[in-house]
Short mmCIF file of C-alpha atoms and ligand atoms in Angstrom, two decimals:
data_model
loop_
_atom_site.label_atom_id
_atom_site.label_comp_id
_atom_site.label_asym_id
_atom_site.label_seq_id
_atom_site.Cartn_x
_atom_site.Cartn_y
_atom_site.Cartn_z
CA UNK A 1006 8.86 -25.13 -27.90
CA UNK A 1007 10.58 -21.67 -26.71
CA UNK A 1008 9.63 -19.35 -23.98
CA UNK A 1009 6.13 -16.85 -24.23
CA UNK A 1010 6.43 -14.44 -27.07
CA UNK A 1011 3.47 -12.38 -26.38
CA UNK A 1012 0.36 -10.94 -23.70
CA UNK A 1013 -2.70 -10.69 -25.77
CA UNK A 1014 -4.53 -8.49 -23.13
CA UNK A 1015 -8.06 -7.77 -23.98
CA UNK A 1016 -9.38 -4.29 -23.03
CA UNK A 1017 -13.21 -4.30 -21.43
CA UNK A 1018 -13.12 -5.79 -18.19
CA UNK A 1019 -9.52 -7.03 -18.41
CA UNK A 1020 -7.24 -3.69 -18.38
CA UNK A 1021 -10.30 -1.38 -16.44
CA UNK A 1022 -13.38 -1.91 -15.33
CA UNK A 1023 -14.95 -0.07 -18.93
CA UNK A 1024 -17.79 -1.77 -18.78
CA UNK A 1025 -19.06 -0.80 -14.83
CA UNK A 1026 -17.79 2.49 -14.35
CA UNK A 1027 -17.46 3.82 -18.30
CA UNK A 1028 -19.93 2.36 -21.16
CA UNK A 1029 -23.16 1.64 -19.27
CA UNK A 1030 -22.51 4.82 -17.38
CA UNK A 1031 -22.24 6.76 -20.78
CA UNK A 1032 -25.05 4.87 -22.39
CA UNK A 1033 -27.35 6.37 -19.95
CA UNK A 1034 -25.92 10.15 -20.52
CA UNK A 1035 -26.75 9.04 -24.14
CA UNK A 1036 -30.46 7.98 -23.07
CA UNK A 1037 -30.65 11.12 -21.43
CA UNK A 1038 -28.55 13.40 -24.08
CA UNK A 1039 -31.14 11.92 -26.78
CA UNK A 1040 -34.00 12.90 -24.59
CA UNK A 1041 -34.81 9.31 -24.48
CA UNK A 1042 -36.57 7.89 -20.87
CA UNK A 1043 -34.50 4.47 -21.44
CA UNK A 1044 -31.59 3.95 -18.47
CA UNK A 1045 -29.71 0.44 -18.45
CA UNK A 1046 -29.55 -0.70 -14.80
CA UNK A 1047 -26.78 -2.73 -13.68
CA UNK A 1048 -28.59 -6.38 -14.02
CA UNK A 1049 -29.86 -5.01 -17.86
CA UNK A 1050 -26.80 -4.22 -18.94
CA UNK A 1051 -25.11 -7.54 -17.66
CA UNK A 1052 -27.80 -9.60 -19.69
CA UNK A 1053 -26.95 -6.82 -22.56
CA UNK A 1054 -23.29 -7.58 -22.67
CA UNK A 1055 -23.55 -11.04 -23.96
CA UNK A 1056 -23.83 -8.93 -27.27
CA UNK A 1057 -20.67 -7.44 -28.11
CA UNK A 1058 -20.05 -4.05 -29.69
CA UNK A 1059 -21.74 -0.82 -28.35
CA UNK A 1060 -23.73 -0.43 -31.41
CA UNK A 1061 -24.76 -4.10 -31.86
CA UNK A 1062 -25.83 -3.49 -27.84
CA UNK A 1063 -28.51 -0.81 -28.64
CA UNK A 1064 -30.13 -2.40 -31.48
CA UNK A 1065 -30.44 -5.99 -29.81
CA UNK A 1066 -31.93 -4.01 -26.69
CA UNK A 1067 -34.25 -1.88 -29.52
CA UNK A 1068 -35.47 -4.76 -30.82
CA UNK A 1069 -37.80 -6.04 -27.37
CA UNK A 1070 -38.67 -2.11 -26.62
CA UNK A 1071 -42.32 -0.66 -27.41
CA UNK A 1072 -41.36 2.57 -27.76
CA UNK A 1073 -38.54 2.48 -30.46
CA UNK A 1074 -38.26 3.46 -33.93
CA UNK A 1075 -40.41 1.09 -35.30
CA UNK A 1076 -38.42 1.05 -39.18
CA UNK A 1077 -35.13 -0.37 -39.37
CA UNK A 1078 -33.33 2.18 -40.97
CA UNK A 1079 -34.62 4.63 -38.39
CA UNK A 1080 -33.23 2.57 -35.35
CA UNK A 1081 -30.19 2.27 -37.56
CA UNK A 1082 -29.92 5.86 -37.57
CA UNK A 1083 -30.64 6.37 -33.76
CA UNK A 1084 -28.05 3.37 -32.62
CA UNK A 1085 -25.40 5.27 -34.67
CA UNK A 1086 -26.39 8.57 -32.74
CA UNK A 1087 -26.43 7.40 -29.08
CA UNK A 1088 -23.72 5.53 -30.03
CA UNK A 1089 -21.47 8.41 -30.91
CA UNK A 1090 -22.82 10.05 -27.98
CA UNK A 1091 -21.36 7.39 -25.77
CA UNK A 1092 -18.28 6.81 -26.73
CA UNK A 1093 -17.66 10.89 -26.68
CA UNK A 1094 -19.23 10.70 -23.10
CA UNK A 1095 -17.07 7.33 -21.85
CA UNK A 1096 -13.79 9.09 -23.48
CA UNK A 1097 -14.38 11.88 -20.91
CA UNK A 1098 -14.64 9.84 -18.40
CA UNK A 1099 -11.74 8.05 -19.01
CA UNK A 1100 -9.74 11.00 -19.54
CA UNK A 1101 -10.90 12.37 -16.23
CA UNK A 1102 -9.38 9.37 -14.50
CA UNK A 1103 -12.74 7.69 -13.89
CA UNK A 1104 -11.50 4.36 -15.31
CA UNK A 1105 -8.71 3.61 -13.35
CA UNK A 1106 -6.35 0.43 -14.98
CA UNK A 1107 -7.51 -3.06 -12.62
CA UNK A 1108 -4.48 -3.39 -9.88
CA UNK A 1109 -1.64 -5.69 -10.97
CA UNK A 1110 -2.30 -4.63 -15.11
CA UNK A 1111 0.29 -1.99 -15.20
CA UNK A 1112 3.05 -3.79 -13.32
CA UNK A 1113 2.97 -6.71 -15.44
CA UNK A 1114 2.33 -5.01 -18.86
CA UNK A 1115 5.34 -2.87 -18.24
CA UNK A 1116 7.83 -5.73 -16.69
CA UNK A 1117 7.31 -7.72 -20.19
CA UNK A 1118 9.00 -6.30 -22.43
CA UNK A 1119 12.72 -5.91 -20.93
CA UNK A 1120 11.56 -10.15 -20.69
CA UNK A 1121 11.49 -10.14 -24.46
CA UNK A 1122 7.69 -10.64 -24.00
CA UNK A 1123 5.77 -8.38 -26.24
CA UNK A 1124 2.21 -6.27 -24.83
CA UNK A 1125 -0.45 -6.61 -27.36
CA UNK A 1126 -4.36 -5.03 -27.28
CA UNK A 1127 -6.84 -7.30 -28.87
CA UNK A 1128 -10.20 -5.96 -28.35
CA UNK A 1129 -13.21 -5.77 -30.37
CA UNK A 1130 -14.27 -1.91 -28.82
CA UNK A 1131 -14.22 1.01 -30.85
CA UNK A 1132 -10.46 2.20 -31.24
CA UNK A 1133 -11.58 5.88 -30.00
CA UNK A 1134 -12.47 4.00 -26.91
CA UNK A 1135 -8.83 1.72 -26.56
CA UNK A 1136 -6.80 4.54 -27.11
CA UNK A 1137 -8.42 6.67 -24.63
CA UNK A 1138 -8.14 4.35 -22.01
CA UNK A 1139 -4.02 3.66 -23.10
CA UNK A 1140 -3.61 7.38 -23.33
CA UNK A 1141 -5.01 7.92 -19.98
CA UNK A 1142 -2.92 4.92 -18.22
CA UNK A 1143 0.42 5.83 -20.00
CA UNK A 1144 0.69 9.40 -21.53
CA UNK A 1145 0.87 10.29 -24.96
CA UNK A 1146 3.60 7.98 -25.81
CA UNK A 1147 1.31 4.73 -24.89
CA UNK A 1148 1.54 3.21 -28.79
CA UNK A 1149 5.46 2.48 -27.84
CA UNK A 1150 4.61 0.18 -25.51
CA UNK A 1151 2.57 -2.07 -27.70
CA UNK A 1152 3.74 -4.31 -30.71
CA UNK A 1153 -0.05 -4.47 -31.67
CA UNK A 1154 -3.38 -3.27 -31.20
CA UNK A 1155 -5.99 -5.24 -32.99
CA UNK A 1156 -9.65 -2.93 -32.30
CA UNK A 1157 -13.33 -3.56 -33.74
CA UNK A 1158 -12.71 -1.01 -36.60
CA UNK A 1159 -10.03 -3.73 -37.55
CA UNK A 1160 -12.50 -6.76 -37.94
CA UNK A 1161 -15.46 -7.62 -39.74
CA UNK A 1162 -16.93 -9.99 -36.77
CA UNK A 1163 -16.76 -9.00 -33.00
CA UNK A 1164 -15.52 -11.47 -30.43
CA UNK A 1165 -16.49 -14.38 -29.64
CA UNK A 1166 -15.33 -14.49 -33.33
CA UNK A 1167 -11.63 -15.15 -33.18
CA UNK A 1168 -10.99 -12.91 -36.39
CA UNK A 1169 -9.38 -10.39 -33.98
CA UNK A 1170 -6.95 -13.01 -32.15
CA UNK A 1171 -5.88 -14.42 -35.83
CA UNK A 1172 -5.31 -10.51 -36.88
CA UNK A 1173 -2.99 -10.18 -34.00
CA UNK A 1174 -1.04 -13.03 -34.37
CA UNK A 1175 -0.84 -12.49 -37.87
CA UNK A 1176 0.84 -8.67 -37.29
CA UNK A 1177 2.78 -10.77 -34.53
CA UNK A 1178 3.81 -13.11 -36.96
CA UNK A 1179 3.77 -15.32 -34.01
CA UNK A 1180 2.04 -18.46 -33.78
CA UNK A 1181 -1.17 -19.21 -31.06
CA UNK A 1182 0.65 -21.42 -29.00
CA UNK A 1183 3.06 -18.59 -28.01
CA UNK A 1184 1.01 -16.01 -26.65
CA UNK A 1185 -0.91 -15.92 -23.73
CA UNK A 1186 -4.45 -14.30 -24.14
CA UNK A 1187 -5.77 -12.40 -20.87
CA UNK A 1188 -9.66 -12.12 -20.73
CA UNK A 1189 -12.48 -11.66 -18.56
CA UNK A 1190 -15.89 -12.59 -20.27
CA UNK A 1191 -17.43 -15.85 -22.04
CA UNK A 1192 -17.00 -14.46 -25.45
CA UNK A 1193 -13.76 -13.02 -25.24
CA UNK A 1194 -12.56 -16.84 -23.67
CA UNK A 1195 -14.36 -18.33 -26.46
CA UNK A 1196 -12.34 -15.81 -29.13
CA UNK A 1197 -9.07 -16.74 -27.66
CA UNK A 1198 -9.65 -20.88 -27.65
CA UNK A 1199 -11.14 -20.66 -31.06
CA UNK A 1200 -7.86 -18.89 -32.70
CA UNK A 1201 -6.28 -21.33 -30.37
CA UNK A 1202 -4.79 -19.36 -27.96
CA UNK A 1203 -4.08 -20.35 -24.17
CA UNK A 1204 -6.01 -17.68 -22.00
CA UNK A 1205 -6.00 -16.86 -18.05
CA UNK A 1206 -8.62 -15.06 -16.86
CA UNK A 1207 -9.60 -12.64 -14.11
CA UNK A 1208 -12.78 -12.28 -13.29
CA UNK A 1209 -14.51 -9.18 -13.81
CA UNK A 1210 -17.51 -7.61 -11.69
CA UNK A 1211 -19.89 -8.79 -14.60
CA UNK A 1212 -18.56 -11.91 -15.18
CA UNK A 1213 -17.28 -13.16 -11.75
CA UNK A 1214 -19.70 -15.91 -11.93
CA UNK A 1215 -19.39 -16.74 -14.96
CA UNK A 1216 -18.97 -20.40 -16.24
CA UNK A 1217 -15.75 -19.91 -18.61
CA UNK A 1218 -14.18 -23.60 -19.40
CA UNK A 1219 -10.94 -23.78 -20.92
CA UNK A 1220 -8.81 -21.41 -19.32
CA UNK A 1221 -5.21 -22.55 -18.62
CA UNK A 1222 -5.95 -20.23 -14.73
CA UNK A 1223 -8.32 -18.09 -13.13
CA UNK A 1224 -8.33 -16.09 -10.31
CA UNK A 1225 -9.52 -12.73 -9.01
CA UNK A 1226 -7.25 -10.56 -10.62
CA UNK A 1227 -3.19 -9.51 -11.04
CA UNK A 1228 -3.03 -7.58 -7.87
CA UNK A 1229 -3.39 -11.14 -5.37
CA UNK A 1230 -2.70 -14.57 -5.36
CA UNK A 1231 -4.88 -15.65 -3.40
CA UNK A 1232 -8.00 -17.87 -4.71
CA UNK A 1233 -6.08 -18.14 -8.40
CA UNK A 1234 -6.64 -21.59 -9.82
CA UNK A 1235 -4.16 -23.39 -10.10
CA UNK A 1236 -2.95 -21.81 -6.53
CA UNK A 1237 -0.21 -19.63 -7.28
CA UNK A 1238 3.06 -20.43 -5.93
CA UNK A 1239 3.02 -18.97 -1.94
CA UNK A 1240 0.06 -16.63 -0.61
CA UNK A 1241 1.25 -13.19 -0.21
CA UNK A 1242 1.98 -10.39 -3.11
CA UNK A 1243 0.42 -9.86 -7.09
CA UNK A 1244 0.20 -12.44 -9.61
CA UNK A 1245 3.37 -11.23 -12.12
CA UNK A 1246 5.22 -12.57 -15.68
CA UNK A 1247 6.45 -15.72 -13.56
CA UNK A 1248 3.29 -17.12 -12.61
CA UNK A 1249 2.05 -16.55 -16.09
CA UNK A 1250 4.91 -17.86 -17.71
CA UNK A 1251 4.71 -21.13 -15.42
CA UNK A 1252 0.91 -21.43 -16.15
CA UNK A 1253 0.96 -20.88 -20.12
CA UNK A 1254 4.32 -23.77 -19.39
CA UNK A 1255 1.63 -25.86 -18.14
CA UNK A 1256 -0.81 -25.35 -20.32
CA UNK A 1257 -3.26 -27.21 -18.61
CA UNK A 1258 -7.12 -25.78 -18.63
CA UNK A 1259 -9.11 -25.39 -15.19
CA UNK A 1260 -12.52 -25.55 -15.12
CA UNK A 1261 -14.23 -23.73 -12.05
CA UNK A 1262 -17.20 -21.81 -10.29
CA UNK A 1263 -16.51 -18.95 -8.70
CA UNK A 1264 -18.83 -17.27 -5.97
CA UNK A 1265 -17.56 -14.02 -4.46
CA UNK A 1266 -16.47 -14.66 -0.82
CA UNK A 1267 -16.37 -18.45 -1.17
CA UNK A 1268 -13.59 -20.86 -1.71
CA UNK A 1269 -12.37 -22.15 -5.42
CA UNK A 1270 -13.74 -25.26 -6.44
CA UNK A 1271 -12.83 -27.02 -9.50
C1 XBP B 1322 -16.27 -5.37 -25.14
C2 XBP B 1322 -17.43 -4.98 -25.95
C3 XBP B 1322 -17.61 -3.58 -26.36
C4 XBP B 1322 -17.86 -2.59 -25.21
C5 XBP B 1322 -18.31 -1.26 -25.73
O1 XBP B 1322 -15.32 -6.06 -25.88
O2 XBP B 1322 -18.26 -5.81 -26.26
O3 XBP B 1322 -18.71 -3.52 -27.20
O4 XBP B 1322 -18.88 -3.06 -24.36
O5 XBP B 1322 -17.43 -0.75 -26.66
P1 XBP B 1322 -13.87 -6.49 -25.30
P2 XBP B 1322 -17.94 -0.18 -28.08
O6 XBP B 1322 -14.04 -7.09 -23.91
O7 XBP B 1322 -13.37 -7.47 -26.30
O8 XBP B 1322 -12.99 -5.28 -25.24
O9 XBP B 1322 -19.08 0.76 -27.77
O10 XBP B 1322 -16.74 0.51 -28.64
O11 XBP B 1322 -18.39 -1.35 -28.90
MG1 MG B 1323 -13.64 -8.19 -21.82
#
């Protein structure tokens, strides 16, 4: 087998923290835009997001509300509207510099490719959304640094469907067992092992506790190497392409519990 051909970075709680500080921020504005009472608190909207897709969200959360439009076509109508709304309001914010990149992303996404390790983007948000977020972390110029982007507009099922892994790999013409998917949630995990790829993944703030077998290493995120399962070699400085390259070498899955402040157990 040859070296790591590709990152397969996944956007939402992998390359920013979209979720926390952009789309359930912007879904409110939308509430409130729409002259609608409804507000997603933080605890809501981390029971919402085991549905993917923004517009999937509001109609799985319509569906157990009193005070919705009570014909399908009509909640249809109004999903599609606060939808809009949303993303227009979470682009602003990310243009704004509201959604800052997680510490340790950039460092390693731009030491990869002088490695001969390609950057890809393999989310299943709204590509309005992505390439905010890429525009606002790297200028105008940010499609150079990627040899794909694989967005929801590009699938027919969201993640954890692995349609948008096998798209990427097919535009990579690479094969699963030479990329390294990066992820933070259960579905996104569950996307990655079903298309076959290895993933590593840092935990989020929404899914930090989350139960997510399979992963080939987990830890807190790129910018320490502390608490990473397996331990990083030595204590001090970010995770970077070495550590990644040894774990995806390895191969081997971890299974663990993470609570914040505690020690890893496996
Ligand atoms: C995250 C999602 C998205 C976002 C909102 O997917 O499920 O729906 O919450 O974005 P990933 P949209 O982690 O794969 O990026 O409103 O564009 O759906
Ligand atoms: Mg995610």
């Amino acid at each position: 087998m040859g070296g790591l051909r590709a990152l397969l970075w996944d956007v939402d709680g992998t390359l920013a923290e979209t979720e926390r500080d952009g789309h359930r921020v912007a879904f409110n504005a939308a509430f409130e835009a729409c002259g609608l009472g409804w507000r997603w608190d933080e605890t809501r909207y981390g029971e919402l997001l085991a549905v993917t897709g923004g517009r999937e969200r509001l109609l799985h959360d319509m569906a157990s509300r009193s005070d919705a439009p009570p014909a399908a076509a009509e909640r249809e109508a109004l999903a599609r509207r606060l939808h809009e709304h949303k993303n227009r309001d979470y682009a602003r914010r990310v243009r704004a510099g509201q959604v800052p990149l997680r510490p340790g992303v950039r460092e390693v996404m731009e030491a990869g490719p002088a490695q001969g390790i390609a950057m890809g983007i393999v989310t299943t948000s709204g590509r309005g959304n992505v390439e905010a977020l890429l525009e606002a972390a790297w200028g105008p110029g940010w499609a150079d640094r990627f040899a794909v982007v694989v967005c929801g507009d590009d699938v027919a099922r969201k993640k954890p469907d692995p349609e948008a892994y096998r798209l990427a790999l097919d535009r990579l013409a690479l094969r699963a067992d030479e990329v390294l998917a990066i992820e933070d949630s259960p579905a996104g995990a569950e996307a990655a092992r079903q298309a076959g790829c290895p993933f590593v993944i840092t935990w989020s703030s929404y899914f930090a506790a989350a139960e997510i077998p399979g992963a080939i290493a987990a830890g807190p995120g790129l910018h320490e190497r502390a608490d990473w399962q397996p331990p990083a070699d030595g204590e001090i400085g970010p995770i970077g392409l070495p550590d990644l390259q040894r774990w995806w070498a390895l191969g081997v899955p971890v299974r663990r519990q993470w609570e914040p402040g505690s020690a890893v157990s496996t």
